[in-house]
Short mmCIF file of C-alpha atoms in Angstrom, two decimals:
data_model
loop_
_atom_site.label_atom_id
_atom_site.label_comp_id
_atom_site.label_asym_id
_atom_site.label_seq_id
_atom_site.Cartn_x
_atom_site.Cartn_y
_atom_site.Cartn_z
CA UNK H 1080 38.60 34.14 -54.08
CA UNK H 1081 35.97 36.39 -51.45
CA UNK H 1082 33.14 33.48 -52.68
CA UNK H 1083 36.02 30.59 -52.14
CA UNK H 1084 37.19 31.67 -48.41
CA UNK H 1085 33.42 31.68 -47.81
CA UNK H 1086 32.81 28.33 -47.96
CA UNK H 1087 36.17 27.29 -46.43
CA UNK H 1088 34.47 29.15 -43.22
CA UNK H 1089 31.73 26.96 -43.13
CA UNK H 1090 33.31 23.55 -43.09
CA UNK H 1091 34.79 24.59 -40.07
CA UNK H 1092 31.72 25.68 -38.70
CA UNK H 1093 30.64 22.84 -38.42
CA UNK H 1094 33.54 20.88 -37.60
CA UNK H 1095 33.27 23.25 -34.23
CA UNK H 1096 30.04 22.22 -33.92
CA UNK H 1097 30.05 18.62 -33.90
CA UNK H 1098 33.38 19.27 -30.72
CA UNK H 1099 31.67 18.95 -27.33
CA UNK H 1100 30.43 22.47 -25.76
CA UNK H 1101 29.33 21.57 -22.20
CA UNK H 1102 30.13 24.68 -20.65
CA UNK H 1103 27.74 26.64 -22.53
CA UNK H 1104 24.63 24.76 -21.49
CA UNK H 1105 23.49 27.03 -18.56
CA UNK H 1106 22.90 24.86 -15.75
CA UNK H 1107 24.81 21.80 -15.34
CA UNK H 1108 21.99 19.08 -15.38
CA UNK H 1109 22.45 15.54 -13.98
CA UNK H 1110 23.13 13.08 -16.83
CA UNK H 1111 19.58 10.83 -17.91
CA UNK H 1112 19.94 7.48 -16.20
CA UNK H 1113 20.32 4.15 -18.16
CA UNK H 1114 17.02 3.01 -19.21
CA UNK H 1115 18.24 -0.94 -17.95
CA UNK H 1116 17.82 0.28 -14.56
CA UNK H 1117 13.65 1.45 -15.23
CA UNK H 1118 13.65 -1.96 -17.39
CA UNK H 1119 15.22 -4.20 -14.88
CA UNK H 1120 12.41 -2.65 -12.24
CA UNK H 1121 9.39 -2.98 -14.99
CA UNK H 1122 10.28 -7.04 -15.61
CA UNK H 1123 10.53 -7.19 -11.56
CA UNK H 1124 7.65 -5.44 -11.52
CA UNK H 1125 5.81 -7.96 -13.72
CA UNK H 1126 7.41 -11.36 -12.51
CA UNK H 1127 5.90 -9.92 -8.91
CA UNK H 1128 2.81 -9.23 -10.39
CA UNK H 1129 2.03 -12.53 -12.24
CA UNK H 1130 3.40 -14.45 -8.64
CA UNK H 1131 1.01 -12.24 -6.67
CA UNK H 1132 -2.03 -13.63 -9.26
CA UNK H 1133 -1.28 -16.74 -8.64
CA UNK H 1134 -0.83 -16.38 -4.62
CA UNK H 1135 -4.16 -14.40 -4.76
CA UNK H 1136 -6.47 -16.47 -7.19
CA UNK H 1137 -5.22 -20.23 -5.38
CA UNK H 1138 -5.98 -18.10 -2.19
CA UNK H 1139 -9.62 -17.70 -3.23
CA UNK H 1140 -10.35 -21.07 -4.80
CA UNK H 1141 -9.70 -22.57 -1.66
CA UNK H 1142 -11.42 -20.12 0.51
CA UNK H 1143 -14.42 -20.58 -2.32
CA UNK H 1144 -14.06 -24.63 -2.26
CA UNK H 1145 -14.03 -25.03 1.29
CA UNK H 1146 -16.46 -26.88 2.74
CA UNK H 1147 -16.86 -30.30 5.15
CA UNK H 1148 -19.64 -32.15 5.67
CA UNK H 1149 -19.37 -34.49 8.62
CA UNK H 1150 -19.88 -38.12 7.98
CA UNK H 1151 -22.91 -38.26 10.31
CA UNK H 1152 -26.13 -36.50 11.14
CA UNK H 1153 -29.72 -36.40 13.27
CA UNK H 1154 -33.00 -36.50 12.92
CA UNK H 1155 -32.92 -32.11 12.53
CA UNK H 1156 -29.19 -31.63 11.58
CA UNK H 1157 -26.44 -32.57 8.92
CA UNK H 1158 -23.56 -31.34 10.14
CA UNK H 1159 -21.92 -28.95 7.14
CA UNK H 1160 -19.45 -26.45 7.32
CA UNK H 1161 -18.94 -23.88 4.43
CA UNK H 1162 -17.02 -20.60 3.71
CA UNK H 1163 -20.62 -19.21 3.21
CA UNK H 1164 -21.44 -19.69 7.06
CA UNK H 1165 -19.47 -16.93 8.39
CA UNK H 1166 -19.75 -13.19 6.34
CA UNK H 1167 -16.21 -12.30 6.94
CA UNK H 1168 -15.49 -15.81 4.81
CA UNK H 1169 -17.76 -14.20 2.02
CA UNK H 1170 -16.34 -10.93 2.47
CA UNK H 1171 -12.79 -12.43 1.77
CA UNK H 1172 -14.05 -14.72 -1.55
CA UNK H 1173 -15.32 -11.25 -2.97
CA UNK H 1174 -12.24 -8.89 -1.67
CA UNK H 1175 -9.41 -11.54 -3.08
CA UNK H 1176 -11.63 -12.19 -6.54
CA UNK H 1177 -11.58 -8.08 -6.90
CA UNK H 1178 -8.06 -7.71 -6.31
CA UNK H 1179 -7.35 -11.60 -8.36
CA UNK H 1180 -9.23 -9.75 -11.29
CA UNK H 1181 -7.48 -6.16 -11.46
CA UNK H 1182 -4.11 -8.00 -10.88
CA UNK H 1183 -4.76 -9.95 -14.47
CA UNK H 1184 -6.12 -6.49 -15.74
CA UNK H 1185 -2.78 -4.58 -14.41
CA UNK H 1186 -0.50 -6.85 -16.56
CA UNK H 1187 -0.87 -5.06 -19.63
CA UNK H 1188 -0.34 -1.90 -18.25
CA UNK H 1189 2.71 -3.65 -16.17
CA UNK H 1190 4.39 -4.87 -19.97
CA UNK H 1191 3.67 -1.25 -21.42
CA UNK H 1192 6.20 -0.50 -18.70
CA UNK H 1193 8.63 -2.71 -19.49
CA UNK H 1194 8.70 -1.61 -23.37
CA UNK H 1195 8.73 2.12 -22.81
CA UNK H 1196 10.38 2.14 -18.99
CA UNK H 1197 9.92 6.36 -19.18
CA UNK H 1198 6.33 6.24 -19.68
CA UNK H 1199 5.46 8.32 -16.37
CA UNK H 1200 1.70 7.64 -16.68
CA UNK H 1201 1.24 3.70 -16.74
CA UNK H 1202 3.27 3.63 -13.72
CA UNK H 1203 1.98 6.23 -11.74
CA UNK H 1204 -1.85 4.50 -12.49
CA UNK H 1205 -0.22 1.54 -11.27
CA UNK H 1206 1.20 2.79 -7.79
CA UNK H 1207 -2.26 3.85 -6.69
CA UNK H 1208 -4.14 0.97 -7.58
CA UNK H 1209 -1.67 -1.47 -6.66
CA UNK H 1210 -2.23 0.72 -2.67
CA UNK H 1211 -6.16 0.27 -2.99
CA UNK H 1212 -5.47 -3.61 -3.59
CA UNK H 1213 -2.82 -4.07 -1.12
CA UNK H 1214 -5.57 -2.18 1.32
CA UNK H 1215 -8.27 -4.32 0.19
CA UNK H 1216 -6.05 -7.62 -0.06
CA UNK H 1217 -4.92 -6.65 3.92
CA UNK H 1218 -8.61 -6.25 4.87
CA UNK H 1219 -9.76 -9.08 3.84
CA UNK H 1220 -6.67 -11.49 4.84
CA UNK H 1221 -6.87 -9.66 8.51
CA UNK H 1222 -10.38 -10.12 9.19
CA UNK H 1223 -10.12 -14.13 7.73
CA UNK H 1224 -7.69 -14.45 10.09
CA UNK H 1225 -9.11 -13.26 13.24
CA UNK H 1226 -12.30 -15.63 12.19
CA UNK H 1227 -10.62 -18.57 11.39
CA UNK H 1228 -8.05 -17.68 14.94
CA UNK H 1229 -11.61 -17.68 16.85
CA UNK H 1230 -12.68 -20.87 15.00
CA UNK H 1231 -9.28 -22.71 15.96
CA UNK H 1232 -9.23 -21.30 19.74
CA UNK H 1233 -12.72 -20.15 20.52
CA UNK H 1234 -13.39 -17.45 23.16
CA UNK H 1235 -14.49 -18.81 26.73
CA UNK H 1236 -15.16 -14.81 27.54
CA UNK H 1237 -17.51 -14.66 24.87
CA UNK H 1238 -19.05 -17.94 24.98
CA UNK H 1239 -17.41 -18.45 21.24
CA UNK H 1240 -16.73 -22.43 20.84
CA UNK H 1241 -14.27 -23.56 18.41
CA UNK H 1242 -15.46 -25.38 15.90
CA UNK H 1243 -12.41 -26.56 14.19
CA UNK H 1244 -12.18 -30.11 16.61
CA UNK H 1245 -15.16 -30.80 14.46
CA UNK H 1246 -14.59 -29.39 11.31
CA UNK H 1247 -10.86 -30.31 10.98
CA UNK H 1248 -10.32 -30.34 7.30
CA UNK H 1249 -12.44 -27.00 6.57
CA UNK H 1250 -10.41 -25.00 9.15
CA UNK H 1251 -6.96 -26.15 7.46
CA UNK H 1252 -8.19 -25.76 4.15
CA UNK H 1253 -9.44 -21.84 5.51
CA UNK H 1254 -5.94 -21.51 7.06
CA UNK H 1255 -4.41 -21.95 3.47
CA UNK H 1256 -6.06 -19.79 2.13
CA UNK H 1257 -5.47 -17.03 4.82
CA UNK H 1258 -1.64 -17.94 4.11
CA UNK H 1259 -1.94 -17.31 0.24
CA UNK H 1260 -3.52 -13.71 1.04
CA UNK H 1261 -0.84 -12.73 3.18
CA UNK H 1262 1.96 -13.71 0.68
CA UNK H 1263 -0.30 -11.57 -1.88
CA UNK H 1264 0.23 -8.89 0.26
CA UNK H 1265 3.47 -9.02 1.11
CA UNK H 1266 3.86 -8.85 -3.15
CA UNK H 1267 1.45 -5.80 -3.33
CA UNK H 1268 3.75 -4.31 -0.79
CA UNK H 1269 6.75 -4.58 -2.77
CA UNK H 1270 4.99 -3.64 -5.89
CA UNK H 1271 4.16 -0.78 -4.10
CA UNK H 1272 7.90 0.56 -3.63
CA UNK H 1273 9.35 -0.92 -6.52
CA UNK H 1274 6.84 1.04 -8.82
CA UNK H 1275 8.04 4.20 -6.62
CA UNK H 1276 11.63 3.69 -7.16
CA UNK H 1277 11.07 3.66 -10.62
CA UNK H 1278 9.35 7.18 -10.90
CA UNK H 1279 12.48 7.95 -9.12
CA UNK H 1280 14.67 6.49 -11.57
CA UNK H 1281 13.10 7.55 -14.61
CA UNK F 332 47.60 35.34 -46.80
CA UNK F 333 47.41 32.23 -45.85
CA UNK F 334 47.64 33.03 -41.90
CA UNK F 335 45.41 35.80 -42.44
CA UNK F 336 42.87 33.43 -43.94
CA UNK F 337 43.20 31.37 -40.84
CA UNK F 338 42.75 33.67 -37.89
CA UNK F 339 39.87 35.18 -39.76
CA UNK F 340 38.45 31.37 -39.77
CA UNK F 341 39.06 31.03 -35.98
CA UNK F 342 36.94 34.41 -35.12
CA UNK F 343 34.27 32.61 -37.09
CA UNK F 344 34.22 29.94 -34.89
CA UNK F 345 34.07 31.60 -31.55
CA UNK F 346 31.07 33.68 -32.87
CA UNK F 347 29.50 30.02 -34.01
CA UNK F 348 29.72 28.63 -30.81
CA UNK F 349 27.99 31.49 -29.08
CA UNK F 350 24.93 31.44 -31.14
CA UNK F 351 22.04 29.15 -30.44
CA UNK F 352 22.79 25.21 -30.37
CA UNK F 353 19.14 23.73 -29.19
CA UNK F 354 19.28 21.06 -32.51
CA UNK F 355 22.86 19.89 -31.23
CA UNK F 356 21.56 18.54 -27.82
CA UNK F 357 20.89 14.58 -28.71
CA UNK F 358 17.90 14.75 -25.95
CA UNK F 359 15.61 17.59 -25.19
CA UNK F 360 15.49 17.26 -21.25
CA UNK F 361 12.91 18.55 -19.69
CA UNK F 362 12.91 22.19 -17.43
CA UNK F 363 13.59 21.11 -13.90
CA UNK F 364 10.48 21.47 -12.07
CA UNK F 365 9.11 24.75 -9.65
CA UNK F 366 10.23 24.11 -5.57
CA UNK F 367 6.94 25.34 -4.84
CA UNK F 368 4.59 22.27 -5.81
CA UNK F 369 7.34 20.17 -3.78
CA UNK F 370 7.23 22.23 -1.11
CA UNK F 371 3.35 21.93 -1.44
CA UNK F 372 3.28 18.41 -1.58
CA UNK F 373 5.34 18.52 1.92
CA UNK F 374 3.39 20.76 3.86
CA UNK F 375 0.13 18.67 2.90
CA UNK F 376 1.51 15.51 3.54
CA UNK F 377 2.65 17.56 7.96
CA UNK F 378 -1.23 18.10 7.45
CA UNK F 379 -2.61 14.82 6.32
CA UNK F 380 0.18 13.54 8.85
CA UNK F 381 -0.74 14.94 11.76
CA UNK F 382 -4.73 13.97 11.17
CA UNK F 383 -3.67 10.47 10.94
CA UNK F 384 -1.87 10.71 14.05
CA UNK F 385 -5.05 12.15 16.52
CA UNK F 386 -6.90 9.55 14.58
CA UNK F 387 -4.59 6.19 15.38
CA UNK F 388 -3.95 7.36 18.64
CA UNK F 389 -7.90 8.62 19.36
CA UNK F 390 -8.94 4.80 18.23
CA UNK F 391 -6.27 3.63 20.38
CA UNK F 392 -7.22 5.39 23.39
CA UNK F 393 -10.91 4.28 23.07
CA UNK F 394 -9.99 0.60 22.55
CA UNK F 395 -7.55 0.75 24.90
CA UNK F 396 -10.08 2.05 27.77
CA UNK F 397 -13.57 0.23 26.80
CA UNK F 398 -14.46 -1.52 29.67
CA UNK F 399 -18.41 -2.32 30.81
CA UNK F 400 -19.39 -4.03 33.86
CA UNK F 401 -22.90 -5.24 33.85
CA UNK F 402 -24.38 -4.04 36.98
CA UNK F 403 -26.15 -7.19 38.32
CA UNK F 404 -24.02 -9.86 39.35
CA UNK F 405 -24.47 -13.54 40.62
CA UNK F 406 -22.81 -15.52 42.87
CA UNK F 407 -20.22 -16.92 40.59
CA UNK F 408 -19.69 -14.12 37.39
CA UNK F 409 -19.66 -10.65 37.75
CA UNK F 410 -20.47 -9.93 34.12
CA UNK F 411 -17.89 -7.63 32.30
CA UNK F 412 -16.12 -6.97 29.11
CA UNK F 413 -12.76 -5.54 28.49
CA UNK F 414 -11.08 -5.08 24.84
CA UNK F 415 -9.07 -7.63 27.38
CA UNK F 416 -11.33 -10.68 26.59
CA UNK F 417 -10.69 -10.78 22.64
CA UNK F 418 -6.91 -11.54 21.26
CA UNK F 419 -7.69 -9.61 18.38
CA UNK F 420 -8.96 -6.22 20.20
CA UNK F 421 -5.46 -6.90 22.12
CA UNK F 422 -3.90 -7.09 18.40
CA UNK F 423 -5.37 -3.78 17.81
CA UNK F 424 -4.74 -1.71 20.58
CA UNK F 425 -1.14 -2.83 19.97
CA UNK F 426 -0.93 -2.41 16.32
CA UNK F 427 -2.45 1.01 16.24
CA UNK F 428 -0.03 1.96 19.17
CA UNK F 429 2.59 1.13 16.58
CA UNK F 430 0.96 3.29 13.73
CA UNK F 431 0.94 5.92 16.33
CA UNK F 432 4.46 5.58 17.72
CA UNK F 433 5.82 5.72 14.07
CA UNK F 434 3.28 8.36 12.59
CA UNK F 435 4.56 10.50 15.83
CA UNK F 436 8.32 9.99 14.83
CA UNK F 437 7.86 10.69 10.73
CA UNK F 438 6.95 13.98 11.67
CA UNK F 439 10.68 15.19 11.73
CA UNK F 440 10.89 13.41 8.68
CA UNK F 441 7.88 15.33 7.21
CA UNK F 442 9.13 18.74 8.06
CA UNK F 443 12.65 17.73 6.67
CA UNK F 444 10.92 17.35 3.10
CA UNK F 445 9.38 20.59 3.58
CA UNK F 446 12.67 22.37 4.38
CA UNK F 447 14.27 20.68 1.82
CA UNK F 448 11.66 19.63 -1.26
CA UNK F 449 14.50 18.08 -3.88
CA UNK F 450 16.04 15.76 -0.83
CA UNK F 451 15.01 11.64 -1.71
CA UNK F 452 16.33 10.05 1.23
CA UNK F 453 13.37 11.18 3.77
CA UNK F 454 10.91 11.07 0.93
CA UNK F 455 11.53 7.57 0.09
CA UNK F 456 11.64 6.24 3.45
CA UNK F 457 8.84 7.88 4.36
CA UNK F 458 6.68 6.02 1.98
CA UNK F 459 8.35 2.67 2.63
CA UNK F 460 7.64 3.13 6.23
CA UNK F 461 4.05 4.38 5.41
CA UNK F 462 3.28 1.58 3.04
CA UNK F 463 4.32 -0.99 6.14
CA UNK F 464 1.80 1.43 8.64
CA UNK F 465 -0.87 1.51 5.98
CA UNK F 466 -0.68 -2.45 6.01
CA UNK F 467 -0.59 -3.06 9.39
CA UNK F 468 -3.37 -0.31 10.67
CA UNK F 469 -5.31 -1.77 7.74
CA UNK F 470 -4.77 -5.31 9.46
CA UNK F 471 -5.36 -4.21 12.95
CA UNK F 472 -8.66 -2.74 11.87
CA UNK F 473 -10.11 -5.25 9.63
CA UNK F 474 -9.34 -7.98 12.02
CA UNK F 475 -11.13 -5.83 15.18
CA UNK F 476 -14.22 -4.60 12.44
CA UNK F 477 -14.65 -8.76 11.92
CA UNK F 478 -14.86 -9.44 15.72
CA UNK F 479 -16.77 -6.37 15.77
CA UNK F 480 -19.42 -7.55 13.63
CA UNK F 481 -19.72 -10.87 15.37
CA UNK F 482 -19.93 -9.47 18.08
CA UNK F 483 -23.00 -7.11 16.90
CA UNK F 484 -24.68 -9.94 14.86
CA UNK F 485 -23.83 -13.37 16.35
CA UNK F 486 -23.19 -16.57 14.18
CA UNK F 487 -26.23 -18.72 14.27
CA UNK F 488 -24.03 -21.44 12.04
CA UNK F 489 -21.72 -21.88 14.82
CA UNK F 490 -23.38 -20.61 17.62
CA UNK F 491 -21.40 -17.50 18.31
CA UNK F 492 -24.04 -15.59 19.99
CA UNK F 493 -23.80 -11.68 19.83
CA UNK F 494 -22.80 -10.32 23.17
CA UNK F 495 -23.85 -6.68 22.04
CA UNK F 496 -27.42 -6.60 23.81
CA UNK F 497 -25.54 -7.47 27.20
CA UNK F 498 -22.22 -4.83 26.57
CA UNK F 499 -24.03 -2.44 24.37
CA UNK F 500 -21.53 0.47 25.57
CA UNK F 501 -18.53 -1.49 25.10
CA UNK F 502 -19.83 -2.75 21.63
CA UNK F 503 -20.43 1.37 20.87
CA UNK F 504 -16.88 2.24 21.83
CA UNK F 505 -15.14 -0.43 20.16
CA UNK F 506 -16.91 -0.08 16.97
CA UNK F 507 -16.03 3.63 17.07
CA UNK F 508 -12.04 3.03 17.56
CA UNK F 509 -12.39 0.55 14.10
CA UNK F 510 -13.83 3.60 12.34
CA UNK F 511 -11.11 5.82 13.75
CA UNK F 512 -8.99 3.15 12.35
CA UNK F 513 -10.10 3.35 8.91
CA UNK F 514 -9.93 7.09 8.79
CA UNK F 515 -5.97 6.73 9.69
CA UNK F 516 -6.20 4.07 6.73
CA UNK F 517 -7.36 6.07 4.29
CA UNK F 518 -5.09 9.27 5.35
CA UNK F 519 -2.33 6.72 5.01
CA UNK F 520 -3.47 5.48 1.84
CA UNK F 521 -3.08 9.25 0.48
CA UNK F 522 0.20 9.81 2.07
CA UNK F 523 1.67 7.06 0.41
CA UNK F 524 0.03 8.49 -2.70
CA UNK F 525 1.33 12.14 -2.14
CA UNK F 526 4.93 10.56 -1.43
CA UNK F 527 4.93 9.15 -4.74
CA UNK F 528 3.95 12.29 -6.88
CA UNK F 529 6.27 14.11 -5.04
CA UNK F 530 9.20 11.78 -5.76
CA UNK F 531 8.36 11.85 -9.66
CA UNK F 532 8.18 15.68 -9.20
CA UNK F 533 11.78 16.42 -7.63
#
């Protein structure tokens, strides 16, 4: 009977066990959030991050295509315009090809987010290089644009002529391309916050 | 007996329940996290905060006041050049007056996320707002450091001859105000940074 009543006591052990006890955890502790929310914000994250590849890399292949020769010459000139003419041109080919190139690298790392959305790490990596490419992507957009501004208007201060009555095409072709690096940024900017809201979330 | 049996039962229960549960939580969380590094985090993002302000409003001030007037004139030109002349030096004083004005107002903000390390709201607007400052200081001076350079070099390919050997003060000043602007760049760059890690750690 003593050997019987002992293992009556047990079953309801654990019957007490499996009830809810949520006064007895010490400090009440906010309840994990859903992991859709992290999800929703990694597949964001990546749509944004395959559109900004595609803004940046058409962005440099017509910066790096750009180039007008006009249909007559002299004896000591053909007239030729080219992206390599002007540094700040170069400057941009080389900035937006960087920040093309560690876009297409960052997608892995961008899907390892969407399958485990708590993984602190891959995110956090992501966050600061997607700020060194936004910088980078804003550098080299901003100082296209003032060129390609000076090339439309000129500068009668400075003596600067413009140069796009003569070089029509190349200037609107440049202009495009300006265009396609600001939308880039404008992505990098939001894949800036959105990767910060979810280390928030997570 | 029987009801004997049964209250004996109950005392087991109580004495079940006090004992240690940790294999009945579904989800080990982890231990919430020190104030201190939060509070850390804060007071170095004041610091970082208040450098970034003297610097955007230092490169400001020297744009905004770089003047040179040549002193030989002729009878049509007196020669001079004022930050004035170019649209995008005009771009930059008021762009970095912007970063200023703002940087000046997140203080508050700042010292709010010191007083209070676990609160999100100033945190996370803080580093939206710093993400927008870090793009447009990094626009402001990229676009001036292009103008900059022309300005320095020339442009034999369009004939944009460098007007540095003539305004060799101005050029000086100027070019100093786009290095002030990248130091508030890079401070910004680490305060967006900073605002991130301390988000994850709250």
């Amino acid at each position: 009977m003593k050997s019987g009543e002992g293992f009556s006591i047990e079953v309801q052990e654990t019957s007490a066990a499996t009830k809810g006890k949520a006064p007895l955890i010490p400090t009440p502790l906010p309840p994990p959030r859903p992991e859709g929310w992290g999800k929703g914000i990694a597949i964001l994250d990546l749509i944004l991050r395959i559109c900004a590849v595609v803004a940046t890399l058409a962005s440099t292949a017509a910066m790096g295509t750009s180039e007008e020769t006009l249909p007559f010459f002299t004896q000591f000139f053909q007239f030729q315009a080219s992206y390599d003419d002007l540094p700040t041109l170069q400057f941009f080919v080389i900035a937006m090809a960087l920040v093309g190139g560690y876009l297409v690298l960052s997608i892995p790392f961008s899907i390892v987010t969407i399958i485990r959305p708590r993984a602190v790490g891959p995110r956090f990596l992501l966050l600061i290089l997607d700020t060194v490419a936004l910088t980078l992507a804003t550098s080299a957009g901003a100082a296209a644009a003032a060129i390609v501004y000076l090339a439309h208007n000129g500068n009668p201060n400075t003596n600067w002529l413009a140069i796009c009555q003569q070089f029509g095409d190349f200037c609107q072709k440049v202009s495009g391309s300006v265009v396609g690096s600001f939308i880039a940024v404008v992505l990098l900017m939001v894949l800036v916050v959105l990767s910060a809201m979810a280390l928030r979330r997570i």
